Short mmCIF file of C-alpha atoms and ligand atoms in Angstrom, two decimals:
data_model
loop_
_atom_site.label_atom_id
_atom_site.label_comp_id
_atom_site.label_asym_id
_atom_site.label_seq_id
_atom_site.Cartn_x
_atom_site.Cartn_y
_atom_site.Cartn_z
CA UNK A 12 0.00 0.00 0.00
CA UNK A 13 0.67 3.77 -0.15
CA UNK A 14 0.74 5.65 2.49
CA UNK A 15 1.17 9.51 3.18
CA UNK A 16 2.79 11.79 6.37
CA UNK A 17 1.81 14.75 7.00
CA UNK A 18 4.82 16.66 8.74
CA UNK A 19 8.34 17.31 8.43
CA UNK A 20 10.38 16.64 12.03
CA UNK A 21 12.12 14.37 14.20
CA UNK A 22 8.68 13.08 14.90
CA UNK A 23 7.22 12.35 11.67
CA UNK A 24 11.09 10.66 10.71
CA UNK A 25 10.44 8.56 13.39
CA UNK A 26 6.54 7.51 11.88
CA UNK A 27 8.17 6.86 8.67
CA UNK A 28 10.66 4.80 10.26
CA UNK A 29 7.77 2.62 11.69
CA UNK A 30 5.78 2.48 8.86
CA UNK A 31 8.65 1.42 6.61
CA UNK A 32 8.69 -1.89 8.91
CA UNK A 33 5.11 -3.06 7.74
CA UNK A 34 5.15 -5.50 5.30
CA UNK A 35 2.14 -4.08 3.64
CA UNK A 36 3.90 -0.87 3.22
CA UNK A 37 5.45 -0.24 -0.92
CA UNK A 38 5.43 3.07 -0.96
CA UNK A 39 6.38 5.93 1.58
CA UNK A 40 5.57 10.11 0.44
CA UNK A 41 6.30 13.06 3.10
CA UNK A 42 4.96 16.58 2.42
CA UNK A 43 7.16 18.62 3.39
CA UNK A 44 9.69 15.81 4.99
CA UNK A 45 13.07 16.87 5.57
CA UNK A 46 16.36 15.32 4.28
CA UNK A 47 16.33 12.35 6.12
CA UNK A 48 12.95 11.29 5.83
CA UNK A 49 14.09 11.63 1.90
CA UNK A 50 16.44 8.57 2.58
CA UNK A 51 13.08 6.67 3.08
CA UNK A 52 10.40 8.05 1.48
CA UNK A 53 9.50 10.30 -1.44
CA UNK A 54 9.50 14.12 -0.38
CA UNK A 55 6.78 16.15 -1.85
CA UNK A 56 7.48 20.02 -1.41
CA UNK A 57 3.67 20.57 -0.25
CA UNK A 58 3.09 22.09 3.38
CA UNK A 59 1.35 20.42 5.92
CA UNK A 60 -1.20 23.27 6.16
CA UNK A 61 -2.22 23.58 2.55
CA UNK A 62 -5.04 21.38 2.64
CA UNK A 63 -6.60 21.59 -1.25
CA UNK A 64 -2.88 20.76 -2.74
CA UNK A 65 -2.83 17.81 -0.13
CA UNK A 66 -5.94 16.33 -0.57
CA UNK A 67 -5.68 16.27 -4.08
CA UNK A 68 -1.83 14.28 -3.87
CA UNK A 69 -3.62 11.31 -2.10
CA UNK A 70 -6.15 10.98 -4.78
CA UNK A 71 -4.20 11.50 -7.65
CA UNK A 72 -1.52 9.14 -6.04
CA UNK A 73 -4.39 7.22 -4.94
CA UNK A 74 -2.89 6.96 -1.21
CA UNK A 75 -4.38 4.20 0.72
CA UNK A 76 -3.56 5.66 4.00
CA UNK A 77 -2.49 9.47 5.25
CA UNK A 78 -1.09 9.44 8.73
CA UNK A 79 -1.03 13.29 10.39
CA UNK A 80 1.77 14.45 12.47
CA UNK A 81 1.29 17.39 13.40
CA UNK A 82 -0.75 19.47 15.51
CA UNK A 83 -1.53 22.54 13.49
CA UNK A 84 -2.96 20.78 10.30
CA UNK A 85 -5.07 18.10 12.85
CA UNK A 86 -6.42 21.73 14.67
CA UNK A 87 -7.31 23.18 11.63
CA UNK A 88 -9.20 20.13 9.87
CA UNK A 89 -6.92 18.22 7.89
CA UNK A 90 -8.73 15.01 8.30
CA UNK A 91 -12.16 16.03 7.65
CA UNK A 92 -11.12 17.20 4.19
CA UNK A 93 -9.72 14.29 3.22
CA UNK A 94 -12.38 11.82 4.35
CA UNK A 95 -15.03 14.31 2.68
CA UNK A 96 -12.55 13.37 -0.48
CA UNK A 97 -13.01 9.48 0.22
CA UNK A 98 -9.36 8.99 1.45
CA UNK A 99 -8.52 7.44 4.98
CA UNK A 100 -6.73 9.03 7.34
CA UNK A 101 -5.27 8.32 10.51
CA UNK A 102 -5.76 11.51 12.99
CA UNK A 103 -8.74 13.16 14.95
CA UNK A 104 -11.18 15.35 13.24
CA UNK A 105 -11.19 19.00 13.99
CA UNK A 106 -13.99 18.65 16.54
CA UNK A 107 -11.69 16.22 18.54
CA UNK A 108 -8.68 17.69 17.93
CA UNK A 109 -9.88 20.61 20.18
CA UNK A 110 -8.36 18.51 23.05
CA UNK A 111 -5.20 20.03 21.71
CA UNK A 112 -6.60 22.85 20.07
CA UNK A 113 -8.07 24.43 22.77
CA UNK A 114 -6.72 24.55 26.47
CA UNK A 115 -10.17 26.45 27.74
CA UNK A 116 -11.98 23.56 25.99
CA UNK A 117 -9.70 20.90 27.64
CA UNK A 118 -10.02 22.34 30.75
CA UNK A 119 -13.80 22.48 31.21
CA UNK A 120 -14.02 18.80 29.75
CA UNK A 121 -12.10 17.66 32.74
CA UNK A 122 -13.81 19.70 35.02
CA UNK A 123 -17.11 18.43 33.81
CA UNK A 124 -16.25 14.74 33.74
CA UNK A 125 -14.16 14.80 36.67
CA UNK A 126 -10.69 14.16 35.41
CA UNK A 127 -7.91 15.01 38.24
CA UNK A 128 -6.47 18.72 36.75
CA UNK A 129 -4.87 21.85 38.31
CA UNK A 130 -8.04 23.92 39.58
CA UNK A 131 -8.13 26.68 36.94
CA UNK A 132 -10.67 29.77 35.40
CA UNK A 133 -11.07 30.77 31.64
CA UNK A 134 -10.69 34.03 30.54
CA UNK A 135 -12.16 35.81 27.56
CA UNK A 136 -11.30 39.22 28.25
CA UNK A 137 -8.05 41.09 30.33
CA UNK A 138 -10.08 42.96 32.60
CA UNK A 139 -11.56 39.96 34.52
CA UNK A 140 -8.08 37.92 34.13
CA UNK A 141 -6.32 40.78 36.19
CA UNK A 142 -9.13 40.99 38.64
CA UNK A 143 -9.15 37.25 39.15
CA UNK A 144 -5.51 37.72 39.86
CA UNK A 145 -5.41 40.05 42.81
CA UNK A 146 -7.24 37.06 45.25
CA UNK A 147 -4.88 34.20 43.73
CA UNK A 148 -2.47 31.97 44.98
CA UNK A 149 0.91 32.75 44.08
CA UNK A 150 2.93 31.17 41.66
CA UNK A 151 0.10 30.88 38.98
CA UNK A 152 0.21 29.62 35.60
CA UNK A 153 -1.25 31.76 32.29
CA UNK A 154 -2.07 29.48 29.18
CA UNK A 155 -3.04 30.98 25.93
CA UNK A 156 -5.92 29.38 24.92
CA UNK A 157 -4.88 27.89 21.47
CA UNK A 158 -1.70 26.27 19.69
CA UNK A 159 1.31 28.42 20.75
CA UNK A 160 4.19 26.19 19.61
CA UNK A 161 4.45 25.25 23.21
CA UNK A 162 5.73 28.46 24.42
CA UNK A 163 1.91 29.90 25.28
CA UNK A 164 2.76 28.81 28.93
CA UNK A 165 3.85 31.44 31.00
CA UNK A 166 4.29 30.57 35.29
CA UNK A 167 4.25 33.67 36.96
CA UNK A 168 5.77 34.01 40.80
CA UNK A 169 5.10 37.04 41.99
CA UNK A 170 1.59 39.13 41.44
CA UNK A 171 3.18 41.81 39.17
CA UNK A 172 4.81 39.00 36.84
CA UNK A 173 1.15 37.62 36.82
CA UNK A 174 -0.64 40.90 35.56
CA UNK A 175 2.53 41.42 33.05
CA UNK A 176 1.50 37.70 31.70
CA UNK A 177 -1.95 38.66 31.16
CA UNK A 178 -1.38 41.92 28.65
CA UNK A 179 1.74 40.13 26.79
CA UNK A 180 -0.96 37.17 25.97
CA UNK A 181 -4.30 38.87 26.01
CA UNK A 182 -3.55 42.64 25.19
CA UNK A 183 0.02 42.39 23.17
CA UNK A 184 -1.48 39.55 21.63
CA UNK A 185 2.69 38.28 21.88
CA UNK A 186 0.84 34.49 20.72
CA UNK A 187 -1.12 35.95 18.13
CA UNK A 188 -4.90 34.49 17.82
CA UNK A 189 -3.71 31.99 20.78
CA UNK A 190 -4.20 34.61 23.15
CA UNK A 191 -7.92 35.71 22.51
CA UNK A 192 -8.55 33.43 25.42
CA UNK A 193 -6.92 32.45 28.25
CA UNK A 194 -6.68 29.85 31.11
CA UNK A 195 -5.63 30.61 34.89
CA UNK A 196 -4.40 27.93 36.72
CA UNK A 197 -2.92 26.55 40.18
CA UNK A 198 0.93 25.69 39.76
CA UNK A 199 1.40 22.35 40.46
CA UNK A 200 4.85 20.88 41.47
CA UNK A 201 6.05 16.79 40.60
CA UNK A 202 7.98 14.69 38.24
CA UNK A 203 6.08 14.80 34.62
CA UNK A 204 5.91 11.94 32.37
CA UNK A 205 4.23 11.95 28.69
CA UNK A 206 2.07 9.23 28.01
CA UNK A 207 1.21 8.22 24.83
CA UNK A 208 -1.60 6.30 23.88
CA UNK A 209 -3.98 4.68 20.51
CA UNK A 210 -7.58 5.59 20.19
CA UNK A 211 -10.39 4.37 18.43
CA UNK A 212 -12.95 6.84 19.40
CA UNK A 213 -14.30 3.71 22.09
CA UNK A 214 -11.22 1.92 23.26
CA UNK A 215 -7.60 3.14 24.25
CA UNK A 216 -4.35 1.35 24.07
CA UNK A 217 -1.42 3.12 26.13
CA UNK A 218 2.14 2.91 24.60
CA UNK A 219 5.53 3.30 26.86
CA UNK A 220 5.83 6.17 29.33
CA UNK A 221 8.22 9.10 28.57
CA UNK A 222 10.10 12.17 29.65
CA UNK A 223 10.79 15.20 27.66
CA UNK A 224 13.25 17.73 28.50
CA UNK A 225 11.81 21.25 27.82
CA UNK A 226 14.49 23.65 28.65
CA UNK A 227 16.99 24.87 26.48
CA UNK A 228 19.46 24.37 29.01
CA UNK A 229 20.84 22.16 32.13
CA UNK A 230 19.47 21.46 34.96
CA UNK A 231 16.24 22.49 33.68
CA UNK A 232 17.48 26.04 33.27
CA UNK A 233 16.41 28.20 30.26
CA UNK A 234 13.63 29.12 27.82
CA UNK A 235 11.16 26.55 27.49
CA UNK A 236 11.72 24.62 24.10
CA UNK A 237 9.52 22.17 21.82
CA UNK A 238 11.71 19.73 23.59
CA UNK A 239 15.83 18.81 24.02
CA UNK A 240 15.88 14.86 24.61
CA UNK A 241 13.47 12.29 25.95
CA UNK A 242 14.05 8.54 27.47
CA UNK A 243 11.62 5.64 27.83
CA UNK A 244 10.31 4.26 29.83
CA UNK A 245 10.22 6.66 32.99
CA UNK A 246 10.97 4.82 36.12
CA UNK A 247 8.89 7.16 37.68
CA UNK A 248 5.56 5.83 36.03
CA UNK A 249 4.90 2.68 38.48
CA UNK A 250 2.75 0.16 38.34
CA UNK A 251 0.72 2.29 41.06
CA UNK A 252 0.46 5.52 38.82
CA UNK A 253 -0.39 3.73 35.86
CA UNK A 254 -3.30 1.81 37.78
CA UNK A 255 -5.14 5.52 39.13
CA UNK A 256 -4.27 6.92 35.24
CA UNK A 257 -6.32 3.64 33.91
CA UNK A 258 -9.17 4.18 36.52
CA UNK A 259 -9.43 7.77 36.72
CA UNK A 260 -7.75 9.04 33.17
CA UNK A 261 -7.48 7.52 30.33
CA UNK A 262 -10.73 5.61 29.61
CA UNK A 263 -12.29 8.48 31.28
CA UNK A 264 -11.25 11.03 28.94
CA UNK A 265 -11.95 8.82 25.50
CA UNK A 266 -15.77 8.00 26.98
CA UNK A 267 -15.92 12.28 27.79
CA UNK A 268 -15.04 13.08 24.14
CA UNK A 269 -17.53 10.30 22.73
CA UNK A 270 -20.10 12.00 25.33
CA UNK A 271 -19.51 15.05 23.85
CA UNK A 272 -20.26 14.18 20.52
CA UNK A 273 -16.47 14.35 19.70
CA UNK A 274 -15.12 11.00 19.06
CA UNK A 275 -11.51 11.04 18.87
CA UNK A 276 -9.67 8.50 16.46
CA UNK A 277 -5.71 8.89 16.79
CA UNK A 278 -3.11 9.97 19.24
CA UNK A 279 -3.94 10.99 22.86
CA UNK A 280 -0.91 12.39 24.15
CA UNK A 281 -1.62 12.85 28.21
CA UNK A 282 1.06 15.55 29.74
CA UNK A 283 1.26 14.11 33.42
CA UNK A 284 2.24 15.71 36.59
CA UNK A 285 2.84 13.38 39.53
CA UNK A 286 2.02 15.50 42.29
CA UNK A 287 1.81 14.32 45.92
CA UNK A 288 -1.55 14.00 45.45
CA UNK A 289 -1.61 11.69 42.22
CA UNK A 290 -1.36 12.30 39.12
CA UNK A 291 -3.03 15.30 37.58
CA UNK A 292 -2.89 16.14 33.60
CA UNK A 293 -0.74 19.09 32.85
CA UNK A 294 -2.12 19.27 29.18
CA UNK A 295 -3.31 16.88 25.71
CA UNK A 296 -1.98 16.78 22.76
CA UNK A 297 -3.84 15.55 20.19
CA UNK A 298 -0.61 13.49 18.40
CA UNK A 299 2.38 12.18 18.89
CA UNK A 300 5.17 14.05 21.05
CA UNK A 301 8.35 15.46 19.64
CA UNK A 302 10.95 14.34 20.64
CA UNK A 303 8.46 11.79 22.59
CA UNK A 304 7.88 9.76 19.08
CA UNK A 305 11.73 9.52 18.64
CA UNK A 306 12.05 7.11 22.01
CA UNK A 307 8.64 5.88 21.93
CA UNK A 308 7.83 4.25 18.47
CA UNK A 309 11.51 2.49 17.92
CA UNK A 310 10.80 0.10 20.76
CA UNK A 311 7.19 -0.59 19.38
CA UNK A 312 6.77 -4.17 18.15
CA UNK A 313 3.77 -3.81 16.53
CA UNK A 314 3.07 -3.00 12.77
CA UNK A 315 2.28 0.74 13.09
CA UNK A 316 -0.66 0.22 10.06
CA UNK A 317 -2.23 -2.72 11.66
CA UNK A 318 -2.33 0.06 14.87
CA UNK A 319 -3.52 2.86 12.31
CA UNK A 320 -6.07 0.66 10.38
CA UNK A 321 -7.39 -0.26 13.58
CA UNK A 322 -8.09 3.14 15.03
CA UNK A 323 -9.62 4.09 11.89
CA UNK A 324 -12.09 1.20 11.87
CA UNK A 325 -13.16 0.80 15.49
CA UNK A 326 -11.26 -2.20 16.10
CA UNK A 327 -8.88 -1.94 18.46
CA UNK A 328 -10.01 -3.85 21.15
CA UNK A 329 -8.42 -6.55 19.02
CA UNK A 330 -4.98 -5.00 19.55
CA UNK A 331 -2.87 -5.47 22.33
CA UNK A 332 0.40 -3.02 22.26
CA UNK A 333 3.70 -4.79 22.70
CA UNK A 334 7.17 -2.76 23.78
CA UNK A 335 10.52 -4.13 24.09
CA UNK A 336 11.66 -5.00 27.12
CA UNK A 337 14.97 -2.21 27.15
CA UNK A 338 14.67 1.44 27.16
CA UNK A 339 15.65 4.46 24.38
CA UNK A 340 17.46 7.85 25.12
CA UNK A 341 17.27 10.79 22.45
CA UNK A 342 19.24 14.06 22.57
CA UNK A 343 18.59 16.52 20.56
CA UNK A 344 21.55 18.54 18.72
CA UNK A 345 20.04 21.49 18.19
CA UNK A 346 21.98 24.85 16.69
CA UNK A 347 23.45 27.56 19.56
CA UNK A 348 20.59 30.31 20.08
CA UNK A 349 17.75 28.37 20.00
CA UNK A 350 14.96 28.75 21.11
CA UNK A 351 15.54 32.83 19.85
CA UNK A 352 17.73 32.67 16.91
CA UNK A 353 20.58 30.71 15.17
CA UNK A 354 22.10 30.37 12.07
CA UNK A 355 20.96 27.80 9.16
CA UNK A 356 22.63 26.08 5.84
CA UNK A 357 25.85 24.78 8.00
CA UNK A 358 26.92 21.64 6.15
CA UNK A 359 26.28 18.28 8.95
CA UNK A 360 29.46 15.68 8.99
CA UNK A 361 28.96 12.07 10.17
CA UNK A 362 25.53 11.15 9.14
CA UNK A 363 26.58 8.07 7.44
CA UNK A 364 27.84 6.81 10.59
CA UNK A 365 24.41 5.78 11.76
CA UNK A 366 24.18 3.30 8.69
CA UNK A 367 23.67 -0.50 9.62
CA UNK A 368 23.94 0.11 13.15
CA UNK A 369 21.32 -1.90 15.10
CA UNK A 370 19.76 0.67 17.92
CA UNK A 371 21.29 3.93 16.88
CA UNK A 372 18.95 6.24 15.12
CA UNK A 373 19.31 9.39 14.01
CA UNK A 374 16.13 11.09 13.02
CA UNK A 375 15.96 14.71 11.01
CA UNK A 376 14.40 17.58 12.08
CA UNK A 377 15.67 20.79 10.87
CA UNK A 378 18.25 19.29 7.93
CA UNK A 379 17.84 20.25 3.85
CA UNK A 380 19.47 18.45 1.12
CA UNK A 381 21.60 20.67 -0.89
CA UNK A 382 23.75 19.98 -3.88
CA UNK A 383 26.84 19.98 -1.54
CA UNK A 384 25.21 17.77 0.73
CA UNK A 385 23.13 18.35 4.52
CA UNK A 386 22.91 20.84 6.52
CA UNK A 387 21.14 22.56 8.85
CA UNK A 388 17.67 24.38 8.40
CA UNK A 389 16.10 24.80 11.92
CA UNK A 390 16.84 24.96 15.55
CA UNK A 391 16.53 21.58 16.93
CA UNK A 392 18.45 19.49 13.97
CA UNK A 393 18.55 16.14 15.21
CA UNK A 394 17.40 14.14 17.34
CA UNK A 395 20.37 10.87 18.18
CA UNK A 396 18.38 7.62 19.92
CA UNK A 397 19.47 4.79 20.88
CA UNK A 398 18.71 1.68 22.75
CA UNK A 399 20.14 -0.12 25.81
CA UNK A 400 19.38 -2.77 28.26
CA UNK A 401 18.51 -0.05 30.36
CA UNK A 402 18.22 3.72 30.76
CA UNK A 403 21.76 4.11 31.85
CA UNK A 404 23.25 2.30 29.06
CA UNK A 405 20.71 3.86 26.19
CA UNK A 406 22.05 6.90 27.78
CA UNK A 407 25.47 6.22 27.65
CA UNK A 408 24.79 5.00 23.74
CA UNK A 409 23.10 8.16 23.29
CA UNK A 410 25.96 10.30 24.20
CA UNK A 411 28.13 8.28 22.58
CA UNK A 412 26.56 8.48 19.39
CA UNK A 413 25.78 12.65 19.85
CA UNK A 414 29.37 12.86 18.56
CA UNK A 415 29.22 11.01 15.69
CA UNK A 416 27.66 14.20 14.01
CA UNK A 417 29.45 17.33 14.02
CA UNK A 418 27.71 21.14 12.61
CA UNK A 419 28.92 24.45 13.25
CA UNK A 420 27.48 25.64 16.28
CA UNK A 421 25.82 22.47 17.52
CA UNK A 422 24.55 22.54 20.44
CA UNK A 423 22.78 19.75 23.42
CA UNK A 424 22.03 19.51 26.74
CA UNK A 425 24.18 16.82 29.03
CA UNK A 426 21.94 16.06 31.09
CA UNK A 427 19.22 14.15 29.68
CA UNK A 428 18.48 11.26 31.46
CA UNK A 429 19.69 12.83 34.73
CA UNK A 430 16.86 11.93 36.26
CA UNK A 431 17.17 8.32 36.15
CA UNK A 432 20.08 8.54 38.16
CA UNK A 433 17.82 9.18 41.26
CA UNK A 434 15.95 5.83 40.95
P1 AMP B 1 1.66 22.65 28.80
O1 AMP B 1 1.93 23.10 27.39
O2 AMP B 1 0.30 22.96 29.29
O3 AMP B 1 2.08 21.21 29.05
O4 AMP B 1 2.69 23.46 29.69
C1 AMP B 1 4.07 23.49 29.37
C2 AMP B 1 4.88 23.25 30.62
O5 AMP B 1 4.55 24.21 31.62
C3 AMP B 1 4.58 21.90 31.26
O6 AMP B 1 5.33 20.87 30.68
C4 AMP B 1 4.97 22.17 32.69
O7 AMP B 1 6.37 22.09 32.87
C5 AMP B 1 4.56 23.61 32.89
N1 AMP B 1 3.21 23.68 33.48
C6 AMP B 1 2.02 23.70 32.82
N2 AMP B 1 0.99 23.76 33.67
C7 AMP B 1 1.51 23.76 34.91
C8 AMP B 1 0.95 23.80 36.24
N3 AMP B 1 -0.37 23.88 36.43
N4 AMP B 1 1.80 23.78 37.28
C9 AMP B 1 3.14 23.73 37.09
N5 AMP B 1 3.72 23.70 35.88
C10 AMP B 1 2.94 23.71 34.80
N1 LIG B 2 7.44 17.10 23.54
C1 LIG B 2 6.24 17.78 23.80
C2 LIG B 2 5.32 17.86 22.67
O1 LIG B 2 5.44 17.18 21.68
O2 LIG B 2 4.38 18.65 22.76
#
């Protein structure tokens, strides 16, 4: 069969990684992709938001199967124009993808079906926000309402910070259309874990914990980032957390959305704080994470279509997920000055080093082809996995093969992984 991704980063490298391992699989197209997803599949210089130019690809191509990576073409209704064009697709429809979409929406869903959250109020206007304000608890945490590239999260410590938060998002409008709305909410402190999981609109299948890293800098320090490095599984998601998440979360948040009228077919991605008091959910995403996909999917045994195909059609009760038993690290190299600016078309050496070697990946992000080669075209580059027995040694494999690579101002954090250290 043909199939179709939508997306062009670490994230959708690592889908057509996966989906190259089917056996039903001939045929592989990316619009945009990036160099390395080239290596694997056909790149088609369409962007993942121009819907009519998409849509008709698949049908000319006749694609059996489009898989969306990203957020902002699954927000804006990607999948509902191509199943009104007869194709199948693998992603919520844009009344689902509001779980994402919308963090007012999200919000009131779990405050109406009873879904452990931070205690929160919507805004509309900046008036009320900054009257709100003046009674609450201090640190709070602003959200802008819609997609913000994950920077529309702003936790404020002191009163005056607060009210400063509220005009950059509502009045300066610093998020653009993001911002016409708002979300107040109690800060919350605890180890987070992303947890990834298959939908069918009815049943949900959970896939390996994981733990981004979402400062630009160690020890947590830094602007926040779209994410430098991830490992999985996190030894901090027991057997115990995972039991109240099954009872109280996951299921529960699946049957809310079919309540609603919403059912969601796709990725649930459930941003986890484990706070003294159990775990709450910090946010959804209505896809895969990035770099979460990069750590996640290579220790997936099962054929990713089967897992697709089954969302699509309501069948996944028939599923059961299988993981290996070992764990994945993934640092990022990103270039020096991101998240603000850095400097693109710097030729990348050492690429072919990754060839034939079982359980090292490297997985594009930001990278062009060029006459003279690849180099780099954003600010997180790569993302370098690998596999090990266990955390520490997928770590140390990780590191190891972060130097196989070398760009002009690359740039990673150390410490990824730290964390396991305190197990
Ligand atoms: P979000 O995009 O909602 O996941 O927020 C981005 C990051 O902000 C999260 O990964 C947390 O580190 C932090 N954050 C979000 N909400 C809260 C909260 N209620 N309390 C503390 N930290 C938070
Ligand atoms: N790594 C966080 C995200 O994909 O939103």
């Amino acid at each position: 069969m043909k199939v179709l991704i939508v997306g062009s980063g670490g994230r959708e490298h690592a889908i057509a990684l996966s989906v190259a391992k089917s056996a039903k699989v001939d045929k592989i197209y990316c619009a945009p992709g990036n160099a390395g997803i080239g290596q694997i599949a056909e790149c088609v210089p369409i962007g993942a938001m121009e819907f009519d130019k998409l849509v008709a690809f698949a049908g000319e191509q006749e694609i059996d199967l489009t898989i969306v990576g990203m957020d902002d073409p699954l927000v804006g209704g990607l999948v509902d124009e191509m199943e009104a064009a007869g194709l199948r697709v693998f992603g919520p429809r844009k009344n689902a993808a509001i779980l994402e979409g919308s963090k007012a929406f999200s919000k009131d869903l779990m405050k109406k079906y009873h879904i452990p959250t931070a205690a929160y109020e919507n805004f509309d206007d900046a008036g009320s926000a900054l009257e709100y304000l003046e009674t609450a608890k201090m640190p709070v945490v602003l959200k802008a309402d819609g997609l913000a590239l994950g920077k529309g999260v702003l936790i404020c410590q002191t009163l005056e910070e607060a009210k400063e938060g509220v005009r950059t998002i509502m009045e300066d409008k610093k998020f653009g259309e993001a911002g016409n709305r708002m979300v107040v909410e109690e800060f919350m402190t605890g180890r987070e874990v992303s947890v990834l999981s298959f939908v069918d609109g009815k049943t949900i299948r959970i896939m390996s914990s994981a733990q981004d890293h979402k400062r630009a800098l160690d020890g947590d320090q830094g602007l926040n980032t779209g994410g430098m490095g991830t490992f999985s599984p996190s030894p901090f998601y027991t057997e115990e957390v995972d039991a109240f998440c099954h009872k109280y979360i996951y299921q529960a948040t699946v049957d809310a959305m079919a309540a609603e009228g919403r059912p969601f077919k796709g990725v649930i991605f459930f941003g986890l704080m484990l706070t003294q008091d159990g775990p709450r959910v910090l946010e959804y995403n209505a896809r895969f994470g990035d770099p979460e996909a990069q750590v996640v999917l290579p220790r997936m045994r099962n054929d990713m279509i089967e897992v697709a195909e089954a969302c699509i059609d309501g069948t996944l009760d028939q599923i059961e997920l299988q993981f290996e038993d070992n764990a994945a690290v993934c640092v990022v190299l990103a270039s020096e000055g991101y998240p603000v600016s850095y400097e693109k078309g710097l030729p990348i050496k050492g690429l072919e080093c990754f060839e034939d070697k079982e359980g090292y990946y490297c997985f594009h992000a930001g990278t062009k082809q060029t006459e003279d080669g690849i180099v780099t075209n954003g600010g997180r580059v790569l993302g370098i996995t690998a596999k090990g027995a266990d955390l520490k040694e997928a770590r140390a494999n990780a590191y190891k093969a972060a130097q196989w690579v070398t760009f002009d101002n690359k740039y990673m954090r150390n410490d990824i992984g730290k964390a396991i250290d305190e197990v």
